[in-house]
Short mmCIF file of C-alpha atoms in Angstrom, two decimals:
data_model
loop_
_atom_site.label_atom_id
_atom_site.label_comp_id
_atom_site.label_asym_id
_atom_site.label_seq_id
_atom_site.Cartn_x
_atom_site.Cartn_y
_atom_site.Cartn_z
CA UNK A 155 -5.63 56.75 25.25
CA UNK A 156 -4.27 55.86 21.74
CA UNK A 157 -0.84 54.48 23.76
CA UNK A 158 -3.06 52.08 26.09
CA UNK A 159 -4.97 50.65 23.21
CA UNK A 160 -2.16 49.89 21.49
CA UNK A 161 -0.51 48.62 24.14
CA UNK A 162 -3.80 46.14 24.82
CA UNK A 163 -3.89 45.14 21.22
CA UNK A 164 -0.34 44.13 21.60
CA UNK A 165 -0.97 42.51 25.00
CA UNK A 166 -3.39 40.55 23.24
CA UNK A 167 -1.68 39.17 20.35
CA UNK A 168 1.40 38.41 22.56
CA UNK A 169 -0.64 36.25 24.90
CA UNK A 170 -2.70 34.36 21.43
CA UNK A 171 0.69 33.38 20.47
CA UNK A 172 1.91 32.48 23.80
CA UNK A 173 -1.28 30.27 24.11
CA UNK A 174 -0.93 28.87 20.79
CA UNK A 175 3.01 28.28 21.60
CA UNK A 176 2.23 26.46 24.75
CA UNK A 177 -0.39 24.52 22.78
CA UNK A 178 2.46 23.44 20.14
CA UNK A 179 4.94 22.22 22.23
CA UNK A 180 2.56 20.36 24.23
CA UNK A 181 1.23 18.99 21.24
CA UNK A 182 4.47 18.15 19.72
CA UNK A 183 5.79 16.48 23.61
CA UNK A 184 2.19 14.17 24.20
CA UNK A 185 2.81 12.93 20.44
CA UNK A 186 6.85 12.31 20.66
CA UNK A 187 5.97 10.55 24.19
CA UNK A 188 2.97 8.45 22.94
CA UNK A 189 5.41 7.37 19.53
CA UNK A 190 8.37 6.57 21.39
CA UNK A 191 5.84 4.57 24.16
CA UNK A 192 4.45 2.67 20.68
CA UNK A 193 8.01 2.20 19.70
CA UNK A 194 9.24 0.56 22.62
CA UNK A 195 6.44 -1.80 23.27
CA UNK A 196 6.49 -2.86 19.82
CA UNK A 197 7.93 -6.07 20.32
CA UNK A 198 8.79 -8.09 17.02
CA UNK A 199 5.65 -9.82 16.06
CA UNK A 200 5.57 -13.77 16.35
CA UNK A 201 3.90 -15.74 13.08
CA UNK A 202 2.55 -18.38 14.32
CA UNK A 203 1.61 -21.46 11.42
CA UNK A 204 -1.57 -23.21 11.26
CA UNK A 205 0.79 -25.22 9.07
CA UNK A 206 4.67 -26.14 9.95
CA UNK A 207 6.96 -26.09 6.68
CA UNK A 208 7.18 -30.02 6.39
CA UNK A 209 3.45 -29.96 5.63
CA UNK A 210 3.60 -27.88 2.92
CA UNK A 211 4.22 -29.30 -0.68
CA UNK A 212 6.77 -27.86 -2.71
CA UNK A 213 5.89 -25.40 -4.75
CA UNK A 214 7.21 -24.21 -8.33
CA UNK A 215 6.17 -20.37 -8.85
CA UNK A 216 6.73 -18.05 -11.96
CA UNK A 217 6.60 -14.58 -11.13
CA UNK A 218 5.63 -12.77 -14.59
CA UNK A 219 7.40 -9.07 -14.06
CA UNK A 220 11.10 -9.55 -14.18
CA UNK A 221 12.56 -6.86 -11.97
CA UNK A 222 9.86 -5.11 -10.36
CA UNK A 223 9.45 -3.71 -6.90
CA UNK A 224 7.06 -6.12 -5.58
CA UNK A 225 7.70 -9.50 -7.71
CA UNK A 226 11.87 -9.05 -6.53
CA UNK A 227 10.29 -8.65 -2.83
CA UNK A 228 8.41 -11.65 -2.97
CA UNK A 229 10.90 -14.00 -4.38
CA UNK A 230 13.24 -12.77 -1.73
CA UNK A 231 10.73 -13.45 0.94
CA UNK A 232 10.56 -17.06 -0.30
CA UNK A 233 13.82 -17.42 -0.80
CA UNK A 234 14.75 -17.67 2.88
CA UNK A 235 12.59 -21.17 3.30
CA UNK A 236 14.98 -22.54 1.71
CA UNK A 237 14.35 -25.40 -1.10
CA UNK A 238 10.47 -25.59 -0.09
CA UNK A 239 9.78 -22.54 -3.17
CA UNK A 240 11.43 -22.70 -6.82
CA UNK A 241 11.02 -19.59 -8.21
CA UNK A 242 11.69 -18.26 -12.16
CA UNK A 243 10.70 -14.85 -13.25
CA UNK A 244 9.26 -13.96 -16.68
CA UNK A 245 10.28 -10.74 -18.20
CA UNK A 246 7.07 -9.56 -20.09
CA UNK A 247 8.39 -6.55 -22.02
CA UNK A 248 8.32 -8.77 -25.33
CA UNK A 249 6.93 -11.75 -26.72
CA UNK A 250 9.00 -14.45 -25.69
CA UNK A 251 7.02 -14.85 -22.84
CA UNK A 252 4.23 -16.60 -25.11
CA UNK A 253 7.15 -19.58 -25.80
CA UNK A 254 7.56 -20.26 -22.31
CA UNK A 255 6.55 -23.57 -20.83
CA UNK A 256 4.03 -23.14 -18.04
CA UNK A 257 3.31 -26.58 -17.07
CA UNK A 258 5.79 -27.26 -15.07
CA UNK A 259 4.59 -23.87 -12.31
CA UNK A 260 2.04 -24.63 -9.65
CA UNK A 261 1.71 -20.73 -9.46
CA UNK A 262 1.97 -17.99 -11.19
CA UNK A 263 2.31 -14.62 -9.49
CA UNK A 264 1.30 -11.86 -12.07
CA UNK A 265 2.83 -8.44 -11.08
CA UNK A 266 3.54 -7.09 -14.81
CA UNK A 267 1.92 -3.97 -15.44
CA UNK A 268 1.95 -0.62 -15.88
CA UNK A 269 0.74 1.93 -12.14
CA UNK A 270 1.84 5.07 -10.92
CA UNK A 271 0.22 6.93 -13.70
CA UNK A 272 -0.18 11.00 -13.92
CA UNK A 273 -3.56 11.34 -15.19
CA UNK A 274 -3.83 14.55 -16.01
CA UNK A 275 -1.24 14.33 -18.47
CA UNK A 276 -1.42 11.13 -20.34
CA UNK A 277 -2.30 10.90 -24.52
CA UNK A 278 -4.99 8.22 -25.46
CA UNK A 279 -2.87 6.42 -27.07
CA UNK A 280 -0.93 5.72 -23.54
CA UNK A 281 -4.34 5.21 -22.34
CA UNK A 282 -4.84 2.67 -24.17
CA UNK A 283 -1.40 1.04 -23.29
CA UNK A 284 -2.69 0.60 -19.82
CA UNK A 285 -5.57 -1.66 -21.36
CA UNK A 286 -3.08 -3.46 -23.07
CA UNK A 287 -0.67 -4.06 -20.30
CA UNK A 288 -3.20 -4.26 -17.22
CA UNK A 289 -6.38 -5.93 -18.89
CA UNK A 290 -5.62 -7.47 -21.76
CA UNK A 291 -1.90 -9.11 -21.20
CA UNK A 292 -3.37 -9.93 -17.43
CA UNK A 293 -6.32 -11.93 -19.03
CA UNK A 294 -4.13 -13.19 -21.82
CA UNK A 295 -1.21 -15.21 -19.11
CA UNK A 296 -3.91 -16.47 -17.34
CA UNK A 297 -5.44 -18.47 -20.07
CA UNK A 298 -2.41 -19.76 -20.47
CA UNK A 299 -1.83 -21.01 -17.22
CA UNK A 300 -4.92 -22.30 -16.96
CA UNK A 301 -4.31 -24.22 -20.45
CA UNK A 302 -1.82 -25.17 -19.17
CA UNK A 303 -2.90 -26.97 -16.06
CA UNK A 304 -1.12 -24.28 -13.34
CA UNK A 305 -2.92 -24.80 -10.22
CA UNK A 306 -3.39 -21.07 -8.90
CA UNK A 307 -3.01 -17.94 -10.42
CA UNK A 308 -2.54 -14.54 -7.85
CA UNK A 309 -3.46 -11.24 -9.53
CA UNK A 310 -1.98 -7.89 -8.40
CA UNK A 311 -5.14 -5.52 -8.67
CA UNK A 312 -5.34 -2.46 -6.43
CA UNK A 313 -7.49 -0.44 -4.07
CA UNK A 314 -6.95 1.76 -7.36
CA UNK A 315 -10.75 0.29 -8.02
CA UNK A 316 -12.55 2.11 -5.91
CA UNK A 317 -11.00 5.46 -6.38
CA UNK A 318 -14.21 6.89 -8.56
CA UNK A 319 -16.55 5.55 -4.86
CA UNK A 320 -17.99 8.40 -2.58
CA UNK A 321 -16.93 6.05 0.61
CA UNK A 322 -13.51 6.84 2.52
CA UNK A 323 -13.89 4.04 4.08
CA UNK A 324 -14.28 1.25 2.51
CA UNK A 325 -16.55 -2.18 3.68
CA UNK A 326 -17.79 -5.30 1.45
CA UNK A 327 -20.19 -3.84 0.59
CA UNK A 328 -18.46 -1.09 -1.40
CA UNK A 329 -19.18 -1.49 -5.58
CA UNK A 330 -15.78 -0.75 -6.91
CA UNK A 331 -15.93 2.32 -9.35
CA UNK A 332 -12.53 3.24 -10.59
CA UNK A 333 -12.40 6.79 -11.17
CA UNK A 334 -10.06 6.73 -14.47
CA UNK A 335 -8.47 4.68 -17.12
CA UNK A 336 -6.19 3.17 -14.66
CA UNK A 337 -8.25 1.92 -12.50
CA UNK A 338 -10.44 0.98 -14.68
CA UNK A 339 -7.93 -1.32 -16.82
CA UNK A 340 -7.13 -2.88 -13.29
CA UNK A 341 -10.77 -3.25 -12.80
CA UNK A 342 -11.43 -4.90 -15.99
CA UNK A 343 -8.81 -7.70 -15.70
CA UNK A 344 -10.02 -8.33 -11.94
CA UNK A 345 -13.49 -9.22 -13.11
CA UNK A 346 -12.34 -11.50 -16.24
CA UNK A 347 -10.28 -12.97 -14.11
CA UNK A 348 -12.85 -13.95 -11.50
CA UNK A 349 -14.65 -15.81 -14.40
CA UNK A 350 -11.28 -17.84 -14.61
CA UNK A 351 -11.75 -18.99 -11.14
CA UNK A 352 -12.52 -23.57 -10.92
CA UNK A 353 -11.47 -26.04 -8.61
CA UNK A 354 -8.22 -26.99 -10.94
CA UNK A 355 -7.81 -23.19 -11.75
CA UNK A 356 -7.86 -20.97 -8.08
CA UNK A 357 -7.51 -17.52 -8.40
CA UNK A 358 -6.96 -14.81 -6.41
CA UNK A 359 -7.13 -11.72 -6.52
CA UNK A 360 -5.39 -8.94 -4.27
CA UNK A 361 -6.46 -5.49 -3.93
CA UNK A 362 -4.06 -3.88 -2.10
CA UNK A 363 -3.96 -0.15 -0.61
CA UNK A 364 -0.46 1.91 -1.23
CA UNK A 365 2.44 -0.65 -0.92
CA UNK A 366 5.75 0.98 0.63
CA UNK A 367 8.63 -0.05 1.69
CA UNK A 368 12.56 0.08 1.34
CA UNK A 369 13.76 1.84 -2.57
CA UNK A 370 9.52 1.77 -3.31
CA UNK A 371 7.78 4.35 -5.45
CA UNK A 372 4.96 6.65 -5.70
CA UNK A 373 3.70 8.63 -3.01
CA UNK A 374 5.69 6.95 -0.03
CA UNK A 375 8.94 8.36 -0.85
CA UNK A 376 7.44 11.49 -1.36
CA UNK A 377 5.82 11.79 1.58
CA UNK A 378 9.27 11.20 3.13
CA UNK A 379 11.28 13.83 1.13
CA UNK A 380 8.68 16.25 2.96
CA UNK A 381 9.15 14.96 6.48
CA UNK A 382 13.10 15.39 6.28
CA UNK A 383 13.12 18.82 5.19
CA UNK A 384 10.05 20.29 6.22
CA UNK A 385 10.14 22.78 9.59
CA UNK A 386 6.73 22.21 10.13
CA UNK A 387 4.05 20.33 9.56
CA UNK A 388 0.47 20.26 10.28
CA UNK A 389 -1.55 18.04 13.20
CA UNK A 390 -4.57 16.05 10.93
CA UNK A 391 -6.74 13.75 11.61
CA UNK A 392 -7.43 10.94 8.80
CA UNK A 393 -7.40 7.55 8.44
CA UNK A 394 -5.28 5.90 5.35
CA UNK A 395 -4.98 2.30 5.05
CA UNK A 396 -1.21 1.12 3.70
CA UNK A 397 0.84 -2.11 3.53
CA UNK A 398 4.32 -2.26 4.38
CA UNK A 399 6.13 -4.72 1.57
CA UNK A 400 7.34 -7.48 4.02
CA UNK A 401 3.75 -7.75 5.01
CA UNK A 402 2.55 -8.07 1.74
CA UNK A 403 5.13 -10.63 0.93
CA UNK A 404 3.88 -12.89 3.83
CA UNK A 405 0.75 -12.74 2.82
CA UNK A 406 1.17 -14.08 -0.66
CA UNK A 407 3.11 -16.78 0.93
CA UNK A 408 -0.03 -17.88 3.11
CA UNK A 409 -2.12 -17.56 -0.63
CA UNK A 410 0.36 -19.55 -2.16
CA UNK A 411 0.28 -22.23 1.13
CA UNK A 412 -2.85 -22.47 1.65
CA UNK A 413 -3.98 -22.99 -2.42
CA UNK A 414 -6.26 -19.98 -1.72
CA UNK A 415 -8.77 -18.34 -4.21
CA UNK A 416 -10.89 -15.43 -4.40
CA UNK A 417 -10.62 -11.81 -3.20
CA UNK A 418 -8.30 -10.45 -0.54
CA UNK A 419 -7.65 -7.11 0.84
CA UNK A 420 -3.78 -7.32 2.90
CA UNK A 421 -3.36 -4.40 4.66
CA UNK A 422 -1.15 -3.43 8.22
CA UNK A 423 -2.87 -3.67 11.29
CA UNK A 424 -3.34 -0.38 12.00
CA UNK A 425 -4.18 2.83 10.30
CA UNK A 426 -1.86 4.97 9.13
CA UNK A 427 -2.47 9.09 10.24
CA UNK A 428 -0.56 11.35 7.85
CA UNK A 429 1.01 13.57 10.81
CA UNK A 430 1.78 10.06 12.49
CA UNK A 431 3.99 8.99 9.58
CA UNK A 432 5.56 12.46 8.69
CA UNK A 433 6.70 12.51 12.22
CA UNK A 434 7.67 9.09 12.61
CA UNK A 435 9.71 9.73 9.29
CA UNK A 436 11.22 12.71 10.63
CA UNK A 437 12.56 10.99 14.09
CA UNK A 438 13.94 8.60 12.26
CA UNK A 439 16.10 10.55 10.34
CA UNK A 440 17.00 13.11 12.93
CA UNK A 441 15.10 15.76 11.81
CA UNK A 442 13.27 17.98 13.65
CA UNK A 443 10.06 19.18 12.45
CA UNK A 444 7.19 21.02 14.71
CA UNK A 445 4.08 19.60 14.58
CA UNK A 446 1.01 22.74 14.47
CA UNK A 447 -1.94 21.49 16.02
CA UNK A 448 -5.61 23.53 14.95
CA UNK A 449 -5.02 23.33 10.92
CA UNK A 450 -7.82 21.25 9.52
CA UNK A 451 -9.11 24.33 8.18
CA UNK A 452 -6.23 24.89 6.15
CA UNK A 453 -5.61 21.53 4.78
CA UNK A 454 -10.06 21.28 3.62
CA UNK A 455 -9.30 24.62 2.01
CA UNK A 456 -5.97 23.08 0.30
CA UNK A 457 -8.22 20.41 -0.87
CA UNK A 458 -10.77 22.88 -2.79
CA UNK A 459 -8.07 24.22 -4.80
CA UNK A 460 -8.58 22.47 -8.35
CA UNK A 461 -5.80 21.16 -10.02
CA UNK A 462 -2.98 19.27 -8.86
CA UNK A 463 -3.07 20.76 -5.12
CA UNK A 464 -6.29 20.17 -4.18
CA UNK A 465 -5.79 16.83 -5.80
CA UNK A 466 -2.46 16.43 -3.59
CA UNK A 467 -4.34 17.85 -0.54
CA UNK A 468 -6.53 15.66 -0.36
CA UNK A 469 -4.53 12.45 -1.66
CA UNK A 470 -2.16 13.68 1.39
CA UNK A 471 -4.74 14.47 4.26
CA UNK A 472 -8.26 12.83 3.37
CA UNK A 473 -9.56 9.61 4.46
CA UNK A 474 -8.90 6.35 2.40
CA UNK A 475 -8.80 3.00 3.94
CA UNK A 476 -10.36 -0.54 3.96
CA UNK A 477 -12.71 -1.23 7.33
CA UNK A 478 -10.10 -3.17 9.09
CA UNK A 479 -12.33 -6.61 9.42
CA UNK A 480 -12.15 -6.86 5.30
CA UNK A 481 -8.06 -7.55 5.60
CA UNK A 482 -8.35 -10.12 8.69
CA UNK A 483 -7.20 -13.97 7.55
CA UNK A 484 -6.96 -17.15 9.45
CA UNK A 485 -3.11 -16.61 10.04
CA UNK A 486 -1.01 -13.39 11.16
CA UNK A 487 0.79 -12.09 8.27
CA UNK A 488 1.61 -8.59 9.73
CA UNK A 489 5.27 -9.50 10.54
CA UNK A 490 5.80 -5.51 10.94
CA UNK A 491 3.88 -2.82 12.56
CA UNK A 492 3.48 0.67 11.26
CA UNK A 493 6.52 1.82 13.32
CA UNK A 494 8.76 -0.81 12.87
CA UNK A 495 8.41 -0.80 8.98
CA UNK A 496 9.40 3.28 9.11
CA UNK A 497 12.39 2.18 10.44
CA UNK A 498 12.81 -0.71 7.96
CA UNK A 499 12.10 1.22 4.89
CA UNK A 500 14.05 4.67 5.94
CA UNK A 501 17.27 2.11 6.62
CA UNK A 502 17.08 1.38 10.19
CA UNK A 503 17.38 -2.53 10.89
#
């Protein structure tokens, strides 16, 4: 009698995992087949001008960063329109910046400042650096430009502003409430700045979600290490909003074109699903990784472990994104889907 029951017991767990087998590799087939079918159809996307380049005036731009990520993106973007964009960059690690002649920029571009922070382990002193560099510096170009008759001024804030709001998805609606010194210094110079805003003096102001793209930083590449070594990973359901860099760069070109002002939130077209990405990573560089579908449980306990992991959990898996009609504008600046910019940014052309 002891024999059979064993034997049943056994029975049993051999046909759970059998089930939950057949329920992985399914799974893992319907989501290669529906990625490679979004793959294939996704046709390079056509940018279509409400204005052709002859009707634009030329425009002189400083870009006040000198060597970072986004501002060496953007000039490169521009760069390819030939003579229609001069472009100088301003490095702002000193104070020679203060000597510099703006009056002869239409726009300035202000990407100096200081993001990617660990907050858990930062002295008040650096704290206070990140008021310096993101609030006060910020505040302190601008009224310079503006003294000096520049025309527009574009502001790199984030989606860092809303980090402290109970809302995962975020509408117009939505109060920003930064949820630490960061954010808050971003915060700060994005409301001064408003003030700034006249008919001689536009400003705008972007609040972009995680930018990624080719040699980026933060959480991106991260993300990335995980899906090219990983053997597994898990099958949830969230909804992140993100912005590929050649998307971005676009859309500060249409800003810059169009002699815009006011507050913008660029993001792709489409939502970006954790499991999506990690997979999409993954076939792009040739690595195979299973899928596990049925883990939600795992990942919400993850995310009530205090501390870094639950922090991590739920940066990784939990639901952070604009409401898609906030980041729609008059012309198509998503030159690169979801897909296509995995392959871009992981070195596929």
């Amino acid at each position: 009698m002891k024999k059979y029951k064993e034997s049943i017991i056994k029975k049993g767990i051999t046909g759970i995992v059998l089930v939950e087998s057949i329920a992985t590799i399914f799974a893992n087939m319907k989501r290669r087949i529906r990625l490679g079918d979004e793959f294939v159809n996704d046709s390079e996307r056509k940018i279509v001008y409400s204005k052709t380049e002859s009707d634009i005036d030329e425009k002189r731009i400083l870009i006040t960063g000198a060597n970072s990520y986004v501002g060496m993106a953007v000039e490169k973007w521009l760069v390819q329109f030939g003579d229609r964009y001069k472009i100088d960059t301003l490095d702002m690690l000193e104070d020679a910046w203060k000597y510099t002649d703006f009056s002869k920029y239409d726009v300035v571009y202000h990407v100096a400042g200081i993001a990617h922070a660990d907050v858990g382990k930062v002295t008040e002193e650096q704290k206070q650096l990140y008021y310096k560099i993101n609030t006060e510096l910020t505040l302190e170009v601008a009224k310079k430009a503006k003294e000096a008759g520049v025309k527009q001024f574009i502001f790199m804030s984030s989606m860092i502003v809303y980090s402290g709001c109970n809302e995962k998805i975020i509408t117009k609606q939505t109060e920003p409430k930064p949820l630490n010194f960061y954010g808050d210094s971003k915060w700060q110079a994005d409301q001064q700045l408003q003030k700034l805003n006249s008919e001689t003096f536009k400003v705008v102001v972007l609040r972009p979600p995680m930018i990624y793209g080719k040699d980026s930083k933060g959480n991106y590449p991260e993300l990335a290490k995980l899906a090219s070594k990983l053997p597994i990973f898990p099958i949830v359901k969230n909804r992140r909003s993100m912005l590929h860099i050649d998307n971005l760069c676009q859309f500060v070109k249409l800003m810059i074109d169009n002699e815009e002002s006011g507050v913008f939130f660029p993001q792709n077209a489409e939502y970006t699903n954790t499991s999506d990405m990690v997979q999409m990573i993954a076939n792009v560089k040739g690595h195979c990784i299973i899928m596990v579908p049925g883990m939600n449980w795992a990942v919400k306990l993850l995310a009530l472990v205090p501390g870094k992991i639950g922090g991590l959990a739920t940066k990784a898996f939990g639901d952070s994104a604009y409401e898609m009609n906030m980041s729609e504008y008059k012309e198509e600046y998503r030159v690169n889907s979801l897909m296509k910019s995995i392959y871009l940014t992981e070195g596929k052309e």
